[in-house]
mmCIF file of C-alpha atoms in Angstrom:
data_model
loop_
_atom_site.group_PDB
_atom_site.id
_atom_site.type_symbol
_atom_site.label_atom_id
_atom_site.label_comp_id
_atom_site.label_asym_id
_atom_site.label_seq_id
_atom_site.Cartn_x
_atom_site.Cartn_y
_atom_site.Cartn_z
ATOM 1 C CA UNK D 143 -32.512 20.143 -9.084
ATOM 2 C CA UNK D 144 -30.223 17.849 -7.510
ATOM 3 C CA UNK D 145 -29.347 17.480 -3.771
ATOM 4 C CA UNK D 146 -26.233 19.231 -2.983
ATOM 5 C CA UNK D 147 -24.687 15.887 -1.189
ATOM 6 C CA UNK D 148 -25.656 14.084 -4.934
ATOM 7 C CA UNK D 149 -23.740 16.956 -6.662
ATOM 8 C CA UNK D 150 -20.367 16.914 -4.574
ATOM 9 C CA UNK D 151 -20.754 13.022 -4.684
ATOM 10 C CA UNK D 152 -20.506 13.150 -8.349
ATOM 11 C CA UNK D 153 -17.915 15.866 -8.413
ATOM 12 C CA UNK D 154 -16.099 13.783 -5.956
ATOM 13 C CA UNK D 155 -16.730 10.344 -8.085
ATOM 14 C CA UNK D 156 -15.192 12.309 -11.261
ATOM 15 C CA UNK D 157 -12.368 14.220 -10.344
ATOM 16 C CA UNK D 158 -11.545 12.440 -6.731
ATOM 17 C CA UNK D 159 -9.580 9.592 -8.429
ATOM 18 C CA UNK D 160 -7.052 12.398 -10.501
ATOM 19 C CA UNK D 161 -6.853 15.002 -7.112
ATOM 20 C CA UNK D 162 -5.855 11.184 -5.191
ATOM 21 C CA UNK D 163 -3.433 10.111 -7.520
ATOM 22 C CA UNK D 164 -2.394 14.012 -7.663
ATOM 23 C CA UNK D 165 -1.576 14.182 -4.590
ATOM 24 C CA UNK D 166 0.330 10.630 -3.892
ATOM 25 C CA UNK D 167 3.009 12.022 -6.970
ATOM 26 C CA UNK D 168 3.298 14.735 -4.895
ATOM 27 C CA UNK D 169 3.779 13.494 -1.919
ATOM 28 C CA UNK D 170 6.320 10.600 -3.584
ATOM 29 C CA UNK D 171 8.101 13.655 -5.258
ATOM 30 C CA UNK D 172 8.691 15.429 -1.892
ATOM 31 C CA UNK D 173 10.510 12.551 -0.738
ATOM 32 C CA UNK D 174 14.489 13.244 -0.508
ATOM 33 C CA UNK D 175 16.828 10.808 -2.720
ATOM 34 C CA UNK D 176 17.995 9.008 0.840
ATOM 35 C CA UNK D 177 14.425 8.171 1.562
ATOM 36 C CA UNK D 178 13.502 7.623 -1.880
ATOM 37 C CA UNK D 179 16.609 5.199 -3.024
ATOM 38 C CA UNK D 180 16.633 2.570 0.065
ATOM 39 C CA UNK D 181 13.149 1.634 -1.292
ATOM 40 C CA UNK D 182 14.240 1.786 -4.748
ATOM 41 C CA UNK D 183 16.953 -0.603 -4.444
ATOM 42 C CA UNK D 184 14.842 -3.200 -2.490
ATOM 43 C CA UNK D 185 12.094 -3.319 -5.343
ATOM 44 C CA UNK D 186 15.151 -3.179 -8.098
ATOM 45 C CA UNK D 187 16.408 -6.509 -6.134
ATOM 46 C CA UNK D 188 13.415 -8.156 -5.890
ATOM 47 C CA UNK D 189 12.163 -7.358 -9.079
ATOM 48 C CA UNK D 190 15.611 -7.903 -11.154
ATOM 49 C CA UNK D 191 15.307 -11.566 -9.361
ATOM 50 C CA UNK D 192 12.448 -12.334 -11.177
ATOM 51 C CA UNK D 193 13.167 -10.693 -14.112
ATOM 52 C CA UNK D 194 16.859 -12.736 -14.716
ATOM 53 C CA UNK D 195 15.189 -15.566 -16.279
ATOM 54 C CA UNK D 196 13.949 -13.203 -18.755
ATOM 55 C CA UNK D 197 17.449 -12.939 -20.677
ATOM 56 C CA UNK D 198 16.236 -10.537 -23.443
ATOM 57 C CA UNK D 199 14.786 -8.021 -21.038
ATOM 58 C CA UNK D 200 16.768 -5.159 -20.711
ATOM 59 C CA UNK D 201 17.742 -3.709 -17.718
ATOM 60 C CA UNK D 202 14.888 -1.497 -15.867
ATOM 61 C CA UNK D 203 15.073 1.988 -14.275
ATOM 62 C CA UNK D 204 12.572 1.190 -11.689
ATOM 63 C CA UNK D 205 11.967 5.036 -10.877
ATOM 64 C CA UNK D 206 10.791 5.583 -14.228
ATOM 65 C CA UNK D 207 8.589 2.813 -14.038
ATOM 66 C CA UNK D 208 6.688 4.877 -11.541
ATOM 67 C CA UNK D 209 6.951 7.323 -13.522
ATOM 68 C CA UNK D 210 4.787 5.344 -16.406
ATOM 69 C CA UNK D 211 2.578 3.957 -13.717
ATOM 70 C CA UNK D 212 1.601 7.070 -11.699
ATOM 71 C CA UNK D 213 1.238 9.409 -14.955
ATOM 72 C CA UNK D 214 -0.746 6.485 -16.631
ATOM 73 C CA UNK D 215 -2.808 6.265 -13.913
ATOM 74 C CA UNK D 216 -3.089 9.827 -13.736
ATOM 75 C CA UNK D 217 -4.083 10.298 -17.296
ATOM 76 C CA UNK D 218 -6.475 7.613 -18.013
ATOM 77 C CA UNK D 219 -8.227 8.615 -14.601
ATOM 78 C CA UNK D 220 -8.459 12.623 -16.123
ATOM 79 C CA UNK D 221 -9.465 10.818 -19.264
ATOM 80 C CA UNK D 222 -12.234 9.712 -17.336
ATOM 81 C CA UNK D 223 -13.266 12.853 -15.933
ATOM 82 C CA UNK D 224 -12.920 15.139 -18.419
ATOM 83 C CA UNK D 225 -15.120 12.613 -21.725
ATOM 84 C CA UNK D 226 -18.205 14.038 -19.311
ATOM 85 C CA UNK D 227 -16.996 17.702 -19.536
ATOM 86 C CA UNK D 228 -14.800 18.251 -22.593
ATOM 87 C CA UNK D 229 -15.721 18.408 -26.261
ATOM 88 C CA UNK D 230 -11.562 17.088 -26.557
ATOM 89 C CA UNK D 231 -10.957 14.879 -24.012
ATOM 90 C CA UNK D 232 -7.922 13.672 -24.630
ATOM 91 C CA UNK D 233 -6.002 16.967 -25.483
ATOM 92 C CA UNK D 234 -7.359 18.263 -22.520
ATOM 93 C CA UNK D 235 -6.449 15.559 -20.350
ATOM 94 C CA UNK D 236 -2.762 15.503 -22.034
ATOM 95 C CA UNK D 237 -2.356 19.245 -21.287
ATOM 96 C CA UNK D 238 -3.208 18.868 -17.291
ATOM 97 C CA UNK D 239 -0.462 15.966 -17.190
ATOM 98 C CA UNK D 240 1.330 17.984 -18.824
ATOM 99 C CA UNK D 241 1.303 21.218 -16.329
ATOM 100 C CA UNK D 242 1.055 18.659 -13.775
ATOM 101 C CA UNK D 243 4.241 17.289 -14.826
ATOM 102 C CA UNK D 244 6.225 20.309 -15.490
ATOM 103 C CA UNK D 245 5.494 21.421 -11.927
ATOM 104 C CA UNK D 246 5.994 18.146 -10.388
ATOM 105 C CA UNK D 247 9.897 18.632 -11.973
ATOM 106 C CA UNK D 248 9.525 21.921 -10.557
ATOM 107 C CA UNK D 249 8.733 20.913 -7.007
ATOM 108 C CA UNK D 250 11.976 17.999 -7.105
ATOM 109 C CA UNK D 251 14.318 20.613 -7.799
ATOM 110 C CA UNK D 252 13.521 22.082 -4.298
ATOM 111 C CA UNK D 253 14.192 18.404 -2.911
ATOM 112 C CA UNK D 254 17.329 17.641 -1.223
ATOM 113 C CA UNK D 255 18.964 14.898 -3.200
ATOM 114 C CA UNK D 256 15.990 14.942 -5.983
ATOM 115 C CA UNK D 257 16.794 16.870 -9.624
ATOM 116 C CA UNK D 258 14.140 18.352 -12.435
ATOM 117 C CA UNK D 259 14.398 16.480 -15.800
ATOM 118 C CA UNK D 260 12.835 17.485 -18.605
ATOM 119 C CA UNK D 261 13.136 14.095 -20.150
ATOM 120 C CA UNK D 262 11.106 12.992 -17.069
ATOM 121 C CA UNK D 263 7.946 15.274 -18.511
ATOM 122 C CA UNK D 264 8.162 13.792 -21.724
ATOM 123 C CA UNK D 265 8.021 10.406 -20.176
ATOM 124 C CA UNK D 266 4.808 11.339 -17.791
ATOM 125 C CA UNK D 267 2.888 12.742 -20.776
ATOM 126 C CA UNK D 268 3.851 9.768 -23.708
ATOM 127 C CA UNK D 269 2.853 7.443 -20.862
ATOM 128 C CA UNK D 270 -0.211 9.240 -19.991
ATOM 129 C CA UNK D 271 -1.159 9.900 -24.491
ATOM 130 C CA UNK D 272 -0.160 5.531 -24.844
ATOM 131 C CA UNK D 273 -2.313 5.122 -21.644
ATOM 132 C CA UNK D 274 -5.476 6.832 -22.615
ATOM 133 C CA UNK D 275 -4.689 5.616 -26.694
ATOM 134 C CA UNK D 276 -5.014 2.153 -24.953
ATOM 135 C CA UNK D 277 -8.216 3.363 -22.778
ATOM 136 C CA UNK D 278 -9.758 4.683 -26.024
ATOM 137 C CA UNK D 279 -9.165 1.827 -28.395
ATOM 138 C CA UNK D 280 -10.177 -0.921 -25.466
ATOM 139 C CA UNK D 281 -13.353 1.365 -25.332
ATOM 140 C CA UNK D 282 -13.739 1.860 -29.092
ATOM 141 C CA UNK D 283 -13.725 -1.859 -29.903
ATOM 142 C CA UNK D 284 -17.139 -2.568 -27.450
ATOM 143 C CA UNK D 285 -15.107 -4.173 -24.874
ATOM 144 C CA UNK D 286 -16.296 -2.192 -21.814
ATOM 145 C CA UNK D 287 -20.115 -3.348 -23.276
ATOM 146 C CA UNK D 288 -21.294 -6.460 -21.437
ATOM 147 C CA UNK D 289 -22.611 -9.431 -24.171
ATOM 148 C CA UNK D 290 -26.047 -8.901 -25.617
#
């Protein structure tokens, strides 16, 4: 039998990393639009800077880039978590950022300044299925084995 400290270390080694980035979405999505946008803006104007002398880019929402970012994050690092405990991994994973998702929209509607989207969700979970798609094949193909 294990130590109890070795057990909640591995619990915490698992599922810490999803709770973490859990809880910085839902901290970043209790944020009213007046604290939210000043930020927003400065990033946008930095980041449109660079971006100019790429004249085929089109022009970026920088919110929903977080969007991809923290639900990409969020699902490879559930990916993670649940290969050890699921027999469907990736369904699995997809349904909590899924529910995770729906309730973040949820929680902005309550946010002065802040609105629920439903076009928002589907963005969070095709970011978190291309995410993990990109986790699996990158793991499928050997590359996460060092060179025999």
């Amino acid at each position: 039998m294990k130590p109890a400290l070795t057990r909640i270390g591995g619990w915490l080694w698992l599922w810490g990393p999803p709770l973490l980035i859990m809880a910085v979405i839902f901290w970043l999505s209790g944020r009213p639009a007046g604290e939210i946008k000043p930020v927003s803006d400065a990033l946008s104007g930095w980041l449109d800077g660079w971006l100019r002398c790429v004249p085929w880019l089109p022009a970026v929402e920088w919110l929903k880039v977080g969007h991809v970012i923290g639900y990409g994050l969020l699902g490879v690092s559930l990916y993670r978590a649940m290969v050890r405990v699921s027999a469907q991994p990736f369904a699995f994973s997809l349904l909590v950022v899924l529910g995770y998702a729906i309730s973040d929209e949820i929680h902005q509607h309550f946010i002065p300044g802040r609105s629920a989207s439903w076009q928002d969700v589907l963005l969070d979970v095709a970011a978190a299925a291309l995410c993990i798609a990109l986790l699996q094949g990158w793991l499928d193909r050997g590359a996460h084995k060092p060179p025999s």
